[in-house]
Amino acid sequence: MAKYNLTDKKERVAAYQSLVSPQLMDELKEKILNIILIQQRYKDKNYSAKQLAEDLGTNTRYISAVVNVRFHMNYTSFVNKFRIEEAMALLVDKRYQELRMEEISDMVGFSNRQSFYASFYKLNGETPRDYRLRHLAQPSSDEVRLKKGT
């Protein structure tokens, strides 16, 4: 994986993770999902773990522990996962096919094109452009049904 200079990080367990009770972890997990996913705060370029912790009345160590233990990734990867999933939908939506990658990147909350490309490639093994070209070249299920006459 020489492309985008990505390296796998070694896993290590932070000592503070064991200090958070399972009940509190479950509670914080639901609150984190509500804010990041349901309220779509992942689209906000400036929404940090620190801001999330303030909104939940806790600290960043607890946020980090919950995201690591419950989602098996760090905060940045967690947020970027939702950004990439939305970007994937936008990239194959014919309504957005005229948008440049920078515009898609901006819409889903990335600060710059480089971090968008690196995160996209890390998750999907291909660039956003290649993903778009591959999917737009395939007929949609509606187009297939129309051709079959059903």
PDB file of N, CA and C in Angstrom, residues 98-146:
ATOM      1  N   GLU A  98     -21.662  16.092 -11.717  1.00  0.00           N
ATOM      2  CA  GLU A  98     -20.913  17.232 -12.251  1.00  0.00           C
ATOM      3  C   GLU A  98     -20.019  17.895 -11.194  1.00  0.00           C
ATOM      4  N   LEU A  99     -20.191  17.499  -9.929  1.00  0.00           N
ATOM      5  CA  LEU A  99     -19.379  18.104  -8.865  1.00  0.00           C
ATOM      6  C   LEU A  99     -17.947  17.593  -8.916  1.00  0.00           C
ATOM      7  N   ARG A 100     -17.015  18.490  -8.614  1.00  0.00           N
ATOM      8  CA  ARG A 100     -15.606  18.116  -8.531  1.00  0.00           C
ATOM      9  C   ARG A 100     -15.358  17.402  -7.200  1.00  0.00           C
ATOM     10  N   MET A 101     -14.259  16.681  -7.132  1.00  0.00           N
ATOM     11  CA  MET A 101     -13.917  15.948  -5.907  1.00  0.00           C
ATOM     12  C   MET A 101     -13.793  16.894  -4.709  1.00  0.00           C
ATOM     13  N   GLU A 102     -13.257  18.089  -4.938  1.00  0.00           N
ATOM     14  CA  GLU A 102     -13.111  19.062  -3.852  1.00  0.00           C
ATOM     15  C   GLU A 102     -14.480  19.435  -3.286  1.00  0.00           C
ATOM     16  N   GLU A 103     -15.485  19.531  -4.160  1.00  0.00           N
ATOM     17  CA  GLU A 103     -16.826  19.898  -3.714  1.00  0.00           C
ATOM     18  C   GLU A 103     -17.457  18.761  -2.907  1.00  0.00           C
ATOM     19  N   ILE A 104     -17.283  17.531  -3.372  1.00  0.00           N
ATOM     20  CA  ILE A 104     -17.790  16.372  -2.626  1.00  0.00           C
ATOM     21  C   ILE A 104     -17.086  16.302  -1.274  1.00  0.00           C
ATOM     22  N   SER A 105     -15.771  16.449  -1.298  1.00  0.00           N
ATOM     23  CA  SER A 105     -14.962  16.417  -0.083  1.00  0.00           C
ATOM     24  C   SER A 105     -15.461  17.447   0.928  1.00  0.00           C
ATOM     25  N   ASP A 106     -15.725  18.635   0.454  1.00  0.00           N
ATOM     26  CA  ASP A 106     -16.203  19.727   1.299  1.00  0.00           C
ATOM     27  C   ASP A 106     -17.598  19.422   1.858  1.00  0.00           C
ATOM     28  N   MET A 107     -18.466  18.881   1.030  1.00  0.00           N
ATOM     29  CA  MET A 107     -19.840  18.575   1.449  1.00  0.00           C
ATOM     30  C   MET A 107     -19.895  17.582   2.602  1.00  0.00           C
ATOM     31  N   VAL A 108     -18.958  16.648   2.629  1.00  0.00           N
ATOM     32  CA  VAL A 108     -18.995  15.602   3.653  1.00  0.00           C
ATOM     33  C   VAL A 108     -18.129  15.915   4.865  1.00  0.00           C
ATOM     34  N   GLY A 109     -17.411  17.046   4.835  1.00  0.00           N
ATOM     35  CA  GLY A 109     -16.717  17.497   6.036  1.00  0.00           C
ATOM     36  C   GLY A 109     -15.205  17.410   6.059  1.00  0.00           C
ATOM     37  N   PHE A 110     -14.583  17.074   4.935  1.00  0.00           N
ATOM     38  CA  PHE A 110     -13.122  17.050   4.921  1.00  0.00           C
ATOM     39  C   PHE A 110     -12.574  18.460   4.733  1.00  0.00           C
ATOM     40  N   SER A 111     -11.444  18.718   5.369  1.00  0.00           N
ATOM     41  CA  SER A 111     -10.811  20.037   5.284  1.00  0.00           C
ATOM     42  C   SER A 111     -10.091  20.243   3.963  1.00  0.00           C
ATOM     43  N   ASN A 112      -9.611  19.145   3.385  1.00  0.00           N
ATOM     44  CA  ASN A 112      -8.875  19.280   2.121  1.00  0.00           C
ATOM     45  C   ASN A 112      -8.996  18.004   1.297  1.00  0.00           C
ATOM     46  N   ARG A 113      -8.678  18.146   0.048  1.00  0.00           N
ATOM     47  CA  ARG A 113      -8.786  17.051  -0.905  1.00  0.00           C
ATOM     48  C   ARG A 113      -7.841  15.902  -0.556  1.00  0.00           C
ATOM     49  N   GLN A 114      -6.660  16.214  -0.074  1.00  0.00           N
ATOM     50  CA  GLN A 114      -5.666  15.184   0.233  1.00  0.00           C
ATOM     51  C   GLN A 114      -6.157  14.241   1.336  1.00  0.00           C
ATOM     52  N   SER A 115      -6.695  14.794   2.404  1.00  0.00           N
ATOM     53  CA  SER A 115      -7.171  13.927   3.485  1.00  0.00           C
ATOM     54  C   SER A 115      -8.388  13.121   3.028  1.00  0.00           C
ATOM     55  N   PHE A 116      -9.209  13.692   2.170  1.00  0.00           N
ATOM     56  CA  PHE A 116     -10.344  12.968   1.596  1.00  0.00           C
ATOM     57  C   PHE A 116      -9.853  11.774   0.786  1.00  0.00           C
ATOM     58  N   TYR A 117      -8.915  12.010  -0.107  1.00  0.00           N
ATOM     59  CA  TYR A 117      -8.391  10.932  -0.952  1.00  0.00           C
ATOM     60  C   TYR A 117      -7.724   9.845  -0.114  1.00  0.00           C
ATOM     61  N   ALA A 118      -6.914  10.244   0.867  1.00  0.00           N
ATOM     62  CA  ALA A 118      -6.206   9.269   1.707  1.00  0.00           C
ATOM     63  C   ALA A 118      -7.195   8.422   2.504  1.00  0.00           C
ATOM     64  N   SER A 119      -8.195   9.053   3.101  1.00  0.00           N
ATOM     65  CA  SER A 119      -9.191   8.317   3.890  1.00  0.00           C
ATOM     66  C   SER A 119     -10.030   7.405   3.000  1.00  0.00           C
ATOM     67  N   PHE A 120     -10.412   7.908   1.847  1.00  0.00           N
ATOM     68  CA  PHE A 120     -11.219   7.122   0.910  1.00  0.00           C
ATOM     69  C   PHE A 120     -10.446   5.889   0.470  1.00  0.00           C
ATOM     70  N   TYR A 121      -9.193   6.097   0.101  1.00  0.00           N
ATOM     71  CA  TYR A 121      -8.354   4.997  -0.373  1.00  0.00           C
ATOM     72  C   TYR A 121      -8.134   3.964   0.736  1.00  0.00           C
ATOM     73  N   LYS A 122      -7.923   4.435   1.941  1.00  0.00           N
ATOM     74  CA  LYS A 122      -7.691   3.532   3.075  1.00  0.00           C
ATOM     75  C   LYS A 122      -8.903   2.635   3.311  1.00  0.00           C
ATOM     76  N   LEU A 123     -10.101   3.185   3.175  1.00  0.00           N
ATOM     77  CA  LEU A 123     -11.326   2.430   3.422  1.00  0.00           C
ATOM     78  C   LEU A 123     -11.725   1.537   2.244  1.00  0.00           C
ATOM     79  N   ASN A 124     -11.481   1.997   1.024  1.00  0.00           N
ATOM     80  CA  ASN A 124     -12.003   1.310  -0.160  1.00  0.00           C
ATOM     81  C   ASN A 124     -10.960   0.699  -1.088  1.00  0.00           C
ATOM     82  N   GLY A 125      -9.700   1.054  -0.905  1.00  0.00           N
ATOM     83  CA  GLY A 125      -8.666   0.508  -1.776  1.00  0.00           C
ATOM     84  C   GLY A 125      -8.668   1.082  -3.180  1.00  0.00           C
ATOM     85  N   GLU A 126      -9.374   2.179  -3.373  1.00  0.00           N
ATOM     86  CA  GLU A 126      -9.379   2.880  -4.659  1.00  0.00           C
ATOM     87  C   GLU A 126      -9.663   4.357  -4.407  1.00  0.00           C
ATOM     88  N   THR A 127      -9.329   5.182  -5.383  1.00  0.00           N
ATOM     89  CA  THR A 127      -9.539   6.616  -5.229  1.00  0.00           C
ATOM     90  C   THR A 127     -11.017   6.949  -5.424  1.00  0.00           C
ATOM     91  N   PRO A 128     -11.466   8.096  -4.924  1.00  0.00           N
ATOM     92  CA  PRO A 128     -12.856   8.503  -5.152  1.00  0.00           C
ATOM     93  C   PRO A 128     -13.183   8.601  -6.643  1.00  0.00           C
ATOM     94  N   ARG A 129     -12.242   9.094  -7.417  1.00  0.00           N
ATOM     95  CA  ARG A 129     -12.457   9.234  -8.858  1.00  0.00           C
ATOM     96  C   ARG A 129     -12.669   7.865  -9.505  1.00  0.00           C
ATOM     97  N   ASP A 130     -11.809   6.905  -9.172  1.00  0.00           N
ATOM     98  CA  ASP A 130     -11.948   5.552  -9.718  1.00  0.00           C
ATOM     99  C   ASP A 130     -13.271   4.919  -9.287  1.00  0.00           C
ATOM    100  N   TYR A 131     -13.641   5.146  -8.034  1.00  0.00           N
ATOM    101  CA  TYR A 131     -14.908   4.625  -7.517  1.00  0.00           C
ATOM    102  C   TYR A 131     -16.080   5.185  -8.321  1.00  0.00           C
ATOM    103  N   ARG A 132     -16.070   6.492  -8.534  1.00  0.00           N
ATOM    104  CA  ARG A 132     -17.142   7.148  -9.292  1.00  0.00           C
ATOM    105  C   ARG A 132     -17.208   6.610 -10.719  1.00  0.00           C
ATOM    106  N   LEU A 133     -16.062   6.549 -11.377  1.00  0.00           N
ATOM    107  CA  LEU A 133     -16.036   6.079 -12.764  1.00  0.00           C
ATOM    108  C   LEU A 133     -16.541   4.643 -12.869  1.00  0.00           C
ATOM    109  N   ARG A 134     -16.126   3.808 -11.951  1.00  0.00           N
ATOM    110  CA  ARG A 134     -16.539   2.404 -11.982  1.00  0.00           C
ATOM    111  C   ARG A 134     -18.045   2.278 -11.767  1.00  0.00           C
ATOM    112  N   HIS A 135     -18.604   3.028 -10.840  1.00  0.00           N
ATOM    113  CA  HIS A 135     -20.033   2.919 -10.547  1.00  0.00           C
ATOM    114  C   HIS A 135     -20.920   3.622 -11.568  1.00  0.00           C
ATOM    115  N   LEU A 136     -20.464   4.735 -12.089  1.00  0.00           N
ATOM    116  CA  LEU A 136     -21.288   5.430 -13.086  1.00  0.00           C
ATOM    117  C   LEU A 136     -21.282   4.690 -14.415  1.00  0.00           C
ATOM    118  N   ALA A 137     -20.287   3.847 -14.646  1.00  0.00           N
ATOM    119  CA  ALA A 137     -20.229   3.062 -15.882  1.00  0.00           C
ATOM    120  C   ALA A 137     -21.229   1.902 -15.836  1.00  0.00           C
ATOM    121  N   GLN A 138     -21.621   1.493 -14.624  1.00  0.00           N
ATOM    122  CA  GLN A 138     -22.573   0.399 -14.476  1.00  0.00           C
ATOM    123  C   GLN A 138     -23.993   0.954 -14.535  1.00  0.00           C
ATOM    124  N   PRO A 139     -24.908   0.273 -15.244  1.00  0.00           N
ATOM    125  CA  PRO A 139     -26.298   0.744 -15.270  1.00  0.00           C
ATOM    126  C   PRO A 139     -26.939   0.548 -13.890  1.00  0.00           C
ATOM    127  N   SER A 140     -27.821   1.467 -13.526  1.00  0.00           N
ATOM    128  CA  SER A 140     -28.513   1.349 -12.242  1.00  0.00           C
ATOM    129  C   SER A 140     -29.553   0.243 -12.324  1.00  0.00           C
ATOM    130  N   SER A 141     -30.076  -0.172 -11.180  1.00  0.00           N
ATOM    131  CA  SER A 141     -31.089  -1.232 -11.166  1.00  0.00           C
ATOM    132  C   SER A 141     -32.353  -0.773 -11.885  1.00  0.00           C
ATOM    133  N   ASP A 142     -32.680   0.537 -11.815  1.00  0.00           N
ATOM    134  CA  ASP A 142     -33.837   1.068 -12.542  1.00  0.00           C
ATOM    135  C   ASP A 142     -33.622   0.959 -14.042  1.00  0.00           C
ATOM    136  N   GLU A 143     -32.411   1.277 -14.495  1.00  0.00           N
ATOM    137  CA  GLU A 143     -32.110   1.201 -15.927  1.00  0.00           C
ATOM    138  C   GLU A 143     -32.167  -0.245 -16.418  1.00  0.00           C
ATOM    139  N   VAL A 144     -31.711  -1.176 -15.601  1.00  0.00           N
ATOM    140  CA  VAL A 144     -31.741  -2.588 -15.965  1.00  0.00           C
ATOM    141  C   VAL A 144     -33.187  -3.058 -16.108  1.00  0.00           C
ATOM    142  N   ARG A 145     -34.052  -2.659 -15.148  1.00  0.00           N
ATOM    143  CA  ARG A 145     -35.474  -3.039 -15.200  1.00  0.00           C
ATOM    144  C   ARG A 145     -36.161  -2.470 -16.435  1.00  0.00           C
ATOM    145  N   LEU A 146     -35.859  -1.211 -16.780  1.00  0.00           N
ATOM    146  CA  LEU A 146     -36.464  -0.591 -17.956  1.00  0.00           C
ATOM    147  C   LEU A 146     -36.086  -1.326 -19.229  1.00  0.00           C
TER     148      LEU A 146
END
